[in-house]
Coordinates of C-alpha atoms in Angstrom, one line a residue:
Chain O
X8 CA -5.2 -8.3 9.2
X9 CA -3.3 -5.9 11.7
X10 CA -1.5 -4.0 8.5
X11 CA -5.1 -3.0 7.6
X12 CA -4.3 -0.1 10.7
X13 CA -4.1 0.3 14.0
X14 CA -7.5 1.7 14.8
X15 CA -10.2 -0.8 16.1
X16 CA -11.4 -4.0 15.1
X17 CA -14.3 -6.0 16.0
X18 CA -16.5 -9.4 15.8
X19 CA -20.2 -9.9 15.6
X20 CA -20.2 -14.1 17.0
X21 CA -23.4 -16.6 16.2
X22 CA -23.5 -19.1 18.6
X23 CA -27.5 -20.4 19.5
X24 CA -27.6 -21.4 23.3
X25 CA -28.6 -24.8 24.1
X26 CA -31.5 -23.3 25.6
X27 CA -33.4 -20.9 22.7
X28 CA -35.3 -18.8 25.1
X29 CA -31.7 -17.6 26.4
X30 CA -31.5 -13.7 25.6
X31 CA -27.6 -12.7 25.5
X32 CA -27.0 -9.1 25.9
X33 CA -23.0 -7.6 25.0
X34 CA -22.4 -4.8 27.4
X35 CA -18.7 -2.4 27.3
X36 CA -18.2 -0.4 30.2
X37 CA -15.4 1.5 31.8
X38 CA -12.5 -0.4 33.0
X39 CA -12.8 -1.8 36.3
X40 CA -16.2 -1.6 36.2
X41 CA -18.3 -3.9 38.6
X42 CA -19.7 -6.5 36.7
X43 CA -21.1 -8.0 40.2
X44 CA -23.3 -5.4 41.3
X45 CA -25.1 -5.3 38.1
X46 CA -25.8 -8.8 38.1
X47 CA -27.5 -8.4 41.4
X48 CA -29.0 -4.9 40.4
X49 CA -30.3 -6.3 37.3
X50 CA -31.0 -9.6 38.9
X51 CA -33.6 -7.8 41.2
X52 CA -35.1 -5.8 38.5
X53 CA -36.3 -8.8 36.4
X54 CA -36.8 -10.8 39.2
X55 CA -34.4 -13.8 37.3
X56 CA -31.1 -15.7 37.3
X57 CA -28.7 -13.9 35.7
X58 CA -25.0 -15.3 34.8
X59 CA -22.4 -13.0 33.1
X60 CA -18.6 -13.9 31.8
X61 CA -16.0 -11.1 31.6
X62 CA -14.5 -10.5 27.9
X63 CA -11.5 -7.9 29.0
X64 CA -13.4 -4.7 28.4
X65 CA -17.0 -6.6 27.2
X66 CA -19.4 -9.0 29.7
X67 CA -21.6 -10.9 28.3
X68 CA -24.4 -11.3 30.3
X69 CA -26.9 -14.4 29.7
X70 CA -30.3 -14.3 31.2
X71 CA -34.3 -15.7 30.3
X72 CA -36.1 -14.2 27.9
X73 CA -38.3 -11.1 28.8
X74 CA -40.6 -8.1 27.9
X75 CA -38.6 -6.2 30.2
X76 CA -37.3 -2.8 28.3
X77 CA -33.7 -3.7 28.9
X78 CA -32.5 -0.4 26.5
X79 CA -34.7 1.8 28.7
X80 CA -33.2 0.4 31.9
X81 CA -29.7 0.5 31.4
X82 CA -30.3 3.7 29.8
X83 CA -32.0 5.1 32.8
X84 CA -30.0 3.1 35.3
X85 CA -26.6 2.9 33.6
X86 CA -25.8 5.4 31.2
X87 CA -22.4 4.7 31.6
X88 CA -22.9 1.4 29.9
X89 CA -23.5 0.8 26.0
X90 CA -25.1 -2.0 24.6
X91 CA -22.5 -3.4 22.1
X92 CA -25.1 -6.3 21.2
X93 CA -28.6 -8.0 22.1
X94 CA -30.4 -11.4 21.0
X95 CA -30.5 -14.5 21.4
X96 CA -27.3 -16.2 19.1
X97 CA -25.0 -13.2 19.1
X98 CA -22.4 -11.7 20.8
X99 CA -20.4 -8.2 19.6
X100 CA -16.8 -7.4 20.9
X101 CA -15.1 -4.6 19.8
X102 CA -12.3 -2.3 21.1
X103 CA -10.1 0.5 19.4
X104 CA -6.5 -1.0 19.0
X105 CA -4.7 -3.1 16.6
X106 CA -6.6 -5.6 15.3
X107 CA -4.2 -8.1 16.6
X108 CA -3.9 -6.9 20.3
X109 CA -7.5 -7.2 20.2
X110 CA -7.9 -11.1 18.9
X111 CA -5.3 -11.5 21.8
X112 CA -6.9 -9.5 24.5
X113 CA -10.4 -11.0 23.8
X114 CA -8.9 -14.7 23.9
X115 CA -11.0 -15.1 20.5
X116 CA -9.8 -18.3 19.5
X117 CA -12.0 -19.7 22.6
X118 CA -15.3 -19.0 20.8
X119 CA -17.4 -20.6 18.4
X120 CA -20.2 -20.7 16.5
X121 CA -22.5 -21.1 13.6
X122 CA -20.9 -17.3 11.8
X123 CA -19.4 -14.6 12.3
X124 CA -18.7 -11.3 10.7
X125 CA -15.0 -9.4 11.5
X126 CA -14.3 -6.3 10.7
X127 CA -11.2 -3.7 11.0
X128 CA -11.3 -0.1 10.9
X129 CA -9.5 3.1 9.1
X130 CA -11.2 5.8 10.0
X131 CA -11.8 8.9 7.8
X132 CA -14.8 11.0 8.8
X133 CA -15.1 10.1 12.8
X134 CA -13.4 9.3 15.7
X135 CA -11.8 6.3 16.9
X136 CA -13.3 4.9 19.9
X137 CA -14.7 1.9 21.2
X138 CA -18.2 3.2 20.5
X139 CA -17.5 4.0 16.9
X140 CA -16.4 0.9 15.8
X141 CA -17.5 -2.2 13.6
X142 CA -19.5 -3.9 13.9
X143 CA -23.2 -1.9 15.0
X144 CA -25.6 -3.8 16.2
X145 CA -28.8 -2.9 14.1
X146 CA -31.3 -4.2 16.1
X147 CA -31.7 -7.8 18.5
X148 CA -29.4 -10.6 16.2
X149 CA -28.6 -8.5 13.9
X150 CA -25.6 -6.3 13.3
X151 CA -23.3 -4.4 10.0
X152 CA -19.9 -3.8 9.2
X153 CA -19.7 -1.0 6.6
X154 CA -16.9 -0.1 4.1
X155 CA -17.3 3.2 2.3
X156 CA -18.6 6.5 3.5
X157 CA -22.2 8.1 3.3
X158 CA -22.8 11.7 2.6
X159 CA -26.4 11.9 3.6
X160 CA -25.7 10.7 7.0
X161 CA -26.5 13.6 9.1
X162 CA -29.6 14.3 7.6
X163 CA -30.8 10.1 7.6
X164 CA -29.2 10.1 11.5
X165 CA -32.4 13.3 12.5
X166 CA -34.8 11.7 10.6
X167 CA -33.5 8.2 11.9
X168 CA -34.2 9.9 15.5
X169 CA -37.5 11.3 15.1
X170 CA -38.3 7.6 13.8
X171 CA -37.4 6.6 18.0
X172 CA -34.0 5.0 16.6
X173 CA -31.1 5.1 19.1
X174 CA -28.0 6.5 17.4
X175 CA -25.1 6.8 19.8
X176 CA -22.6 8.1 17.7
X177 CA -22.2 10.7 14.9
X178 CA -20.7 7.8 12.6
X179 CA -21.9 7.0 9.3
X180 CA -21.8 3.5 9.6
X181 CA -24.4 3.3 12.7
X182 CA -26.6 5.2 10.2
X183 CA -26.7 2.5 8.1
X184 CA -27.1 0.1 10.9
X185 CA -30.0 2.4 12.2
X186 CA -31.4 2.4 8.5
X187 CA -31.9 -1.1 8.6
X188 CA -33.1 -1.1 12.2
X189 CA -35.8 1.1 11.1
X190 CA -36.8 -0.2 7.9
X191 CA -37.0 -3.8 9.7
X192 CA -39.0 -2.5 12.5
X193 CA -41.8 -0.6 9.8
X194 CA -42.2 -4.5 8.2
X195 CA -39.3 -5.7 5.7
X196 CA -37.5 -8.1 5.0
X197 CA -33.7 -7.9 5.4
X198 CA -33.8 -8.3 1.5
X199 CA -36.6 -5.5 1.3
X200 CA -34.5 -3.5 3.7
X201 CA -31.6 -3.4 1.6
X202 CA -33.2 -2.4 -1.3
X203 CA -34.5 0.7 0.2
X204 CA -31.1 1.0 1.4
X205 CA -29.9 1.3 -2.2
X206 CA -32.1 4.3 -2.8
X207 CA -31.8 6.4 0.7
X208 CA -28.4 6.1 1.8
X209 CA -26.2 7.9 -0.2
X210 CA -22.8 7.8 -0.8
X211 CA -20.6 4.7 -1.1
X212 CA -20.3 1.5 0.5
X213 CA -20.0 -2.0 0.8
X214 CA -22.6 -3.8 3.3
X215 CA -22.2 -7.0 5.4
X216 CA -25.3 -7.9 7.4
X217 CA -25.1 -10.4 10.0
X218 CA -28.5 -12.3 10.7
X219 CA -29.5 -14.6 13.5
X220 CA -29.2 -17.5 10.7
X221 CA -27.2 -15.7 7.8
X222 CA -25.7 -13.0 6.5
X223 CA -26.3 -10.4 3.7
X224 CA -24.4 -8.3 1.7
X225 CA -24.7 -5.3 -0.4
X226 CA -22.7 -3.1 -3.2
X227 CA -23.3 0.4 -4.0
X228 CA -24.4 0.8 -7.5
X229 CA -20.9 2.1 -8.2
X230 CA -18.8 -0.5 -6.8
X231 CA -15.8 1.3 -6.1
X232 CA -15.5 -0.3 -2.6
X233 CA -14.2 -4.2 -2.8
X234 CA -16.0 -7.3 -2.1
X235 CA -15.4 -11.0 -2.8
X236 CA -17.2 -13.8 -2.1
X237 CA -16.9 -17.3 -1.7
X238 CA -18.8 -20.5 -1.4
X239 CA -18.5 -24.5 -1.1
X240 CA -20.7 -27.2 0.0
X241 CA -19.8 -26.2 3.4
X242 CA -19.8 -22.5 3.9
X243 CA -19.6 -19.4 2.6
X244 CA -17.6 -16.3 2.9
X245 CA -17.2 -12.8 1.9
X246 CA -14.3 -10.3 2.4
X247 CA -12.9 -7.3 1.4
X248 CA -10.1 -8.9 0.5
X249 CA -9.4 -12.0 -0.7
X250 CA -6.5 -12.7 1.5
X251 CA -9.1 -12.9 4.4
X252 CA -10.4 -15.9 2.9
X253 CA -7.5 -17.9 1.7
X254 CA -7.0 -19.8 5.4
X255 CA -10.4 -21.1 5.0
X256 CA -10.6 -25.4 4.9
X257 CA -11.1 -26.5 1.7
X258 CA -10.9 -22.4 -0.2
X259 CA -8.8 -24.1 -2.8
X260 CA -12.0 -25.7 -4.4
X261 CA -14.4 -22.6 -3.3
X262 CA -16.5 -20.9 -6.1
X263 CA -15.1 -17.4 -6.1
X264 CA -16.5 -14.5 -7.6
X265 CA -16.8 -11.0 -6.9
X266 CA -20.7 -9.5 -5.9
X267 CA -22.7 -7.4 -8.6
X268 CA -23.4 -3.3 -7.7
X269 CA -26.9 -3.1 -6.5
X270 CA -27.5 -6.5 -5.8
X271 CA -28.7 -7.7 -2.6
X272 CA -27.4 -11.1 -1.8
X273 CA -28.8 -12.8 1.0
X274 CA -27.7 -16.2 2.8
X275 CA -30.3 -18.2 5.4
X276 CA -33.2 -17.1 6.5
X277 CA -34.5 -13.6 7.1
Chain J
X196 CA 14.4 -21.7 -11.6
X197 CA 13.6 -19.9 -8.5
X198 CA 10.4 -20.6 -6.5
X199 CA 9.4 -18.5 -4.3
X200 CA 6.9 -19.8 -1.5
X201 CA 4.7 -17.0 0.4
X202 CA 3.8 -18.9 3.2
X203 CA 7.6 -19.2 4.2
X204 CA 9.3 -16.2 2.1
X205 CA 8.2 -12.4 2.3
X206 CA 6.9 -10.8 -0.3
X207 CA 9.7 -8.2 0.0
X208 CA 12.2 -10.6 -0.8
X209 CA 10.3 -11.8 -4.1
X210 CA 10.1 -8.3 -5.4
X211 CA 13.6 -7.4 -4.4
X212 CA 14.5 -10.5 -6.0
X213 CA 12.6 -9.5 -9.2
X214 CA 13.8 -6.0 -9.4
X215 CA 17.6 -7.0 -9.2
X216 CA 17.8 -10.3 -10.4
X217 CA 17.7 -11.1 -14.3
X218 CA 17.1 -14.4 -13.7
X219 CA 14.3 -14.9 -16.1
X220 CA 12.2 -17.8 -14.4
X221 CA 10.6 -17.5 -11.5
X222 CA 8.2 -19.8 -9.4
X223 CA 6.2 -18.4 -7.0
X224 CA 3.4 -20.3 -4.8
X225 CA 1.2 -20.0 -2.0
X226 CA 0.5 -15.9 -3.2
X227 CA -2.9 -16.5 -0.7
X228 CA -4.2 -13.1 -1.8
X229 CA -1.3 -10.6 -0.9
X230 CA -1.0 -7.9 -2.7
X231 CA 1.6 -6.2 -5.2
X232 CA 2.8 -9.4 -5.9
X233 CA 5.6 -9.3 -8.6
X234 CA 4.9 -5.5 -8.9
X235 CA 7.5 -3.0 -10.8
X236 CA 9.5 -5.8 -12.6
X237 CA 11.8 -4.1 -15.2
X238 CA 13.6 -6.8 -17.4
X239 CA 12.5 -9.3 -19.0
X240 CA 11.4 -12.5 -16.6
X241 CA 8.9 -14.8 -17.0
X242 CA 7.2 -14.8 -13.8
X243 CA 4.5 -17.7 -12.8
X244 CA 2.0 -17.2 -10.0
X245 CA 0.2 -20.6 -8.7
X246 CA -2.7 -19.0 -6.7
X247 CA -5.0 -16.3 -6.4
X248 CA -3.2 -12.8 -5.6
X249 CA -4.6 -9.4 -3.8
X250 CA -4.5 -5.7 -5.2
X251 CA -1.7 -4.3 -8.1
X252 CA -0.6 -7.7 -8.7
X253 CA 2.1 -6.7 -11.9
X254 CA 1.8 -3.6 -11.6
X255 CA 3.7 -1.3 -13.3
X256 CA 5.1 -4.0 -15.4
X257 CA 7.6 -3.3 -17.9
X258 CA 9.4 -6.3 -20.1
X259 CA 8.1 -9.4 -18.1
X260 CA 5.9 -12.2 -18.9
X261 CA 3.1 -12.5 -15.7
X262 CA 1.2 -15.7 -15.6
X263 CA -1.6 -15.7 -12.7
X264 CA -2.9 -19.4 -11.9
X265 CA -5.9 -18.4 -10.0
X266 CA -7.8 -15.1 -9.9
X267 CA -6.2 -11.3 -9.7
X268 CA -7.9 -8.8 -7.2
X269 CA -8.1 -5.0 -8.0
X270 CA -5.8 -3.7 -10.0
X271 CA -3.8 -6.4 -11.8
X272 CA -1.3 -4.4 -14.4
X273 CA -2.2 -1.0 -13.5
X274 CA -0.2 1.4 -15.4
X275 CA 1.4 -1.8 -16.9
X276 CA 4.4 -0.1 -19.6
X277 CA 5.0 -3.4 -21.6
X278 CA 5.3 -7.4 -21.5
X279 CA 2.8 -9.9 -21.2
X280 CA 0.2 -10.3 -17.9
X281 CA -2.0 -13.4 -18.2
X282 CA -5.0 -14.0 -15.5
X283 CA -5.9 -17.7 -15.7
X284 CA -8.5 -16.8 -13.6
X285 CA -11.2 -13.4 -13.0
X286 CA -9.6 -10.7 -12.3
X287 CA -11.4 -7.7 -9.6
X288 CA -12.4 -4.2 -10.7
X289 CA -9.5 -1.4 -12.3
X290 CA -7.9 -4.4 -14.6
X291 CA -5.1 -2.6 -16.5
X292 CA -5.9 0.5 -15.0
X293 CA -3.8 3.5 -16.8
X294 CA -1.6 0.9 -18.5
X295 CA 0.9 2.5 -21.5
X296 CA 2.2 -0.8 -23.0
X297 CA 2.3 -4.4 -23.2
X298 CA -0.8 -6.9 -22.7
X299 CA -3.2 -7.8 -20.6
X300 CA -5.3 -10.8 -20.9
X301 CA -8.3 -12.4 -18.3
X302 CA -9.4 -15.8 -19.5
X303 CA -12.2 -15.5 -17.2
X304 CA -14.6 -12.1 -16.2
X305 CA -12.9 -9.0 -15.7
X306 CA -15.1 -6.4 -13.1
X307 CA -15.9 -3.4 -13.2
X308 CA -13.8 -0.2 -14.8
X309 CA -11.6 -2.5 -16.8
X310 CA -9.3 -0.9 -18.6
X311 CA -10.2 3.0 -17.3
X312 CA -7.9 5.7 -18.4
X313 CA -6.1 3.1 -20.7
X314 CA -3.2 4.9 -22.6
X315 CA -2.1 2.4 -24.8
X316 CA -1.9 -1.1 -23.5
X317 CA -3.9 -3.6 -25.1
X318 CA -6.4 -5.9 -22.7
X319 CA -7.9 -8.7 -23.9
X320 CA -10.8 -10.6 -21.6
X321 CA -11.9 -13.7 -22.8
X322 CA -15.4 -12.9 -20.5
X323 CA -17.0 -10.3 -19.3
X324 CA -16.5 -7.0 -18.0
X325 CA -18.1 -5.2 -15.9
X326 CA -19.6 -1.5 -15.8
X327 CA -17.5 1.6 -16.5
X328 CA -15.0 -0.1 -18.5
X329 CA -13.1 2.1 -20.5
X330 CA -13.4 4.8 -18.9
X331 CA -11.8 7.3 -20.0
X332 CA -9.7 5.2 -21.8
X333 CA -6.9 7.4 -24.0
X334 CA -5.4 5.0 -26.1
X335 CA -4.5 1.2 -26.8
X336 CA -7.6 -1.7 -27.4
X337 CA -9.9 -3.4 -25.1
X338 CA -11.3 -6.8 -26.6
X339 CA -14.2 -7.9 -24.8
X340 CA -15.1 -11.6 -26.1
X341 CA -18.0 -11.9 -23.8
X342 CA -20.6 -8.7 -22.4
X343 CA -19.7 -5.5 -21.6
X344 CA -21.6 -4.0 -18.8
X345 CA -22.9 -0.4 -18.2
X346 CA -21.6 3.0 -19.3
X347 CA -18.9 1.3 -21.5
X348 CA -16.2 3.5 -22.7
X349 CA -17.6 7.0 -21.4
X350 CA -15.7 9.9 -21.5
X351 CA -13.8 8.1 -23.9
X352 CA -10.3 9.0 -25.6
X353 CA -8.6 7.3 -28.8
X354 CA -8.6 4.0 -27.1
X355 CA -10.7 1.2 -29.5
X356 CA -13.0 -1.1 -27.9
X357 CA -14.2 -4.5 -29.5
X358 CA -17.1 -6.3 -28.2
X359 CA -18.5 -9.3 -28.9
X360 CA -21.3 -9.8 -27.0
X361 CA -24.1 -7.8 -25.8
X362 CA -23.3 -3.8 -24.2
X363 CA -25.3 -2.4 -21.5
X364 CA -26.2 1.4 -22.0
X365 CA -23.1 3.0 -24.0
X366 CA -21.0 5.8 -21.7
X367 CA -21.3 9.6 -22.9
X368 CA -19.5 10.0 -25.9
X369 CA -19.2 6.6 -26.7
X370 CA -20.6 5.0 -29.9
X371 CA -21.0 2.2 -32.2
X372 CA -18.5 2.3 -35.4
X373 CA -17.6 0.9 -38.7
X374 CA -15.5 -2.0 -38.3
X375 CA -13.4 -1.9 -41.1
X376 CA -10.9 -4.5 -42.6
X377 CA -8.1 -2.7 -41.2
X378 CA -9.8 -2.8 -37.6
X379 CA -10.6 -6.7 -38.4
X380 CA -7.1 -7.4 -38.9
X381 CA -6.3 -5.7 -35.5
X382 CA -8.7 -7.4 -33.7
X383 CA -7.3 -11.3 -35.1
X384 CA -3.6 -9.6 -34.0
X385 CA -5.0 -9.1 -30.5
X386 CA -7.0 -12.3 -30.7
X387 CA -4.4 -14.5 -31.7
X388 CA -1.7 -12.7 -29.2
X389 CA -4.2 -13.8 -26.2
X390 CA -4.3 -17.4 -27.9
X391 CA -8.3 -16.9 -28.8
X392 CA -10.0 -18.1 -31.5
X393 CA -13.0 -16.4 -33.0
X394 CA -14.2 -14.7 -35.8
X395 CA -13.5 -11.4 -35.8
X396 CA -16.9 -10.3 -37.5
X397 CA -18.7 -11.4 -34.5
X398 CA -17.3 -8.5 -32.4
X399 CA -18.8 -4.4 -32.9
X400 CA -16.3 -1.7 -32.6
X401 CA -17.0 1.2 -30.5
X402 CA -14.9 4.1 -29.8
X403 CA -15.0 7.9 -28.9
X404 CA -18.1 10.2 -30.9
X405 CA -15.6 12.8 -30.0
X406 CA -18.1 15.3 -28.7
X407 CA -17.2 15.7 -25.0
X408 CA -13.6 16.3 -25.5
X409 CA -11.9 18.7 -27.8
X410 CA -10.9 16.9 -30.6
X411 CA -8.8 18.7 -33.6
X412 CA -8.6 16.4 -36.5
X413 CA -5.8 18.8 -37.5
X414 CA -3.8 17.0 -34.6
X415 CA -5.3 13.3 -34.9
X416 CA -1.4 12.5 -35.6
X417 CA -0.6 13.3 -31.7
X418 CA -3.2 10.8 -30.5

């Protein structure tokens, strides 16, 4: 999809660990960084084996579940370090570049898992860096990609802050991503989530939510921003485009239709 | 014949092809959702797509016959001048956006917006459409043989809508009108052109209450 821009792209990867109390955290750091000396430094702190693999400027580091405040450690520890992802099934890459260069550069045809949400940027309203791109991790397993712009974004990000939601950036999407962060923490659904979505954030967009066992999605009552989806026996699939969907197995025989404005579609679990 | 097969040719070649070329039949397969697939043709081909295509597929058509085998994304015919463009399939929000001439036909739904600032083609959608279709439509028809969704037809022009199944919340200006035997007749043209067959006094005709816009009947001739 490189002829989509040259700004950033990005993947939010399901893939359970053998072993379910496994917490995997995405961490993107300056080049060169040393990946060792955390491990040991972090290694001490929660008094656990640690592993970690490099993914060019991402680690991924794997390690036993724990009531350890990660966020305020590496915060206080290593603020030169941003949490790209945390949970137990997935993993978020992203890095400003063509979207190509970055498939290449993070060897993505060596993962795998259950699903996966992939997104590539044109930015309007904020700056193109690593930080600000798709997809944003709203909170542990779950994450957004976000087409469209929001207008009330600066106002939702202060009351978003005073709520105790981290917002690292000054881009709309991570609003929306810290919307549903919030909304999950104070006791809805995903489903109930995105509803309130539909009457706070304003402005336009199309939604994709990635969940530890599914994947939502979500139209602005206008619908000016595209979205089809489609579904066999085996999976499902949703794009901006259908072009991103016709390599699937088996696409010619999918069920394909295009997703209704306002309507929160949900797939697995929540 | 020519066929052209988008996995293997470019879809540079298939529109330079069709823009030269009066070769009137042409084959193309594997489309896999690219866009502006057999976009500004100007002469008279007869153009058949096997697969589902991406955005402004036919656009600007003038002259040619368009058959999509599978479904259209946004804007299939926008600002279509004349010819024929027939979606087998659904086709995605902005169907025959702008278009002057010719028509359009979706044997399946049609999104949102169909039709919007229509200025004289004719679309016919054998299903649905979605909301804000018609849209400030100007001129030509928009047959609707299934529902019509919300804020049909607002802010609308001299374009003539026919539905024939239920209408969400009517668009400002728009209204209900007389369908007279004149309007009937029109309607079985439009019917029969998209190869439909139902009775015409099953559909409503809505158009503009002309209210928002300034309307002179003095100058009804210009519209």
């Amino acid at each position: 999809m490189s002829d989509r821009g040259p700004d950033s792209a990005g993947v939010a990867i399901y893939n359970e660990p053998e072993d379910p109390s496994i917490l995997k955290l995405s961490l993107f750091a300056p080049s060169g960084y040393d990946w060792d000396a955390l491990k040991a430094e972090l290694g001490q702190a929660l008094d656990a084996e640690i592993d970690y693999a490099v993914h060019a400027t991402h680690a991924l580091f794997t390690l036993p579940d724990t009531d350890f405040d990660l966020d305020e450690w590496l915060r206080k520890e290593h603020p030169e370090l941003r949490v790209m992802s945390a949970g137990h099934a997935i993993e978020i890459y992203k890095e400003k570049g063509l979207p190509e260069n970055f498939v290449r550069q993070f060897a993505l045809q060596d993962f795998s898992g259950s699903h996966a949400l992939g997104h590539t940027r044109m930015a309007t309203e904020s700056a193109v860096t690593t930080e600000h791109s798709h997809p944003f991790s709203t909170g542990m397993d779950l994450c957004l990609v976000h087409n469209g712009s929001l207008s009330n974004h600066n106002r939702l990000r202060s009351f978003l802050r005073k709520q105790g939601v981290d917002i690292q950036t000054d881009n709309d999407s991570e609003v929306a991503a810290g919307y549903l962060m919030w909304r999950l923490s104070e006791g809805d659904t995903l489903k109930e989530a995105l509803e309130n979505a539909l009457q706070d954030l304003d402005g336009f967009y199309t939604l994709a939510v990635g969940t530890r066992d599914g994947f939502a999605v979500l139209r602005d009552p206008i619908a000016c921003k595209p979205a089809v989806l489609a579904e066999t026996d085996d999976w499902v699939a949703m794009a901006s485009e259908f072009r991103a969907i016709a390599q699937l197995d088996g696409v010619e025989n999918a069920h394909i239709w295009e997703p209704e404005p306002a309507t929160v579609y949900v797939w697995g679990g929540q | 014949m020519k066929q052209f097969d988008l996995k293997v040719d470019t879809l540079r070649e298939l529109n330079q092809y069709l823009h030269d070329s009066p070769d009137n039949e042409v084959h193309v397969i594997n489309p896999e959702g690219r866009h502006c697939v057999a976009a500004g043709v100007n002469h008279d081909a007869d153009v058949t797509i096997d697969g589902h295509v991406g955005y402004y597929c036919a656009g600007m058509n003038k002259h040619a016959h368009i058959t999509v085998n599978g479904n259209a994304g946004p804007g299939v015919a926008e600002n279509m001048m004349s010819g024929v463009v027939r979606v087998k399939g659904g086709a995605s929000q902005y169907a025959g956006a702008s278009g002057h001439g010719g028509t359009l036909i979706v044997e399946g739904d049609a999104s949102s917006r169909c039709g919007i600032s229509m200025k004289g083609i004719d679309i016919v959608v054998a299903g649905d459409v979605g909301h804000m279709s018609g849209f400030m439509a100007q001129e030509g028809h928009l047959v609707v043989c299934g529902d019509a969704g919300h804020h049909l037809g607002d802010s609308l022009y001299e374009a003539v809508i026919f539905v024939r199944g239920s209408v969400g919340e009517l668009g400002a200006d728009c209204v209900e009108k007389e369908m007279t035997e004149d309007h009937q007749a029109e309607l079985a043209r439009l019917l029969a052109a998209a190869g439909l067959d139902y009775p015409t006094d099953e559909f409503r005709r809505y158009g503009s209450a002309r209210k928002l816009y300034h309307f002179d009947i003095d100058h009804a001739d210009a519209y």
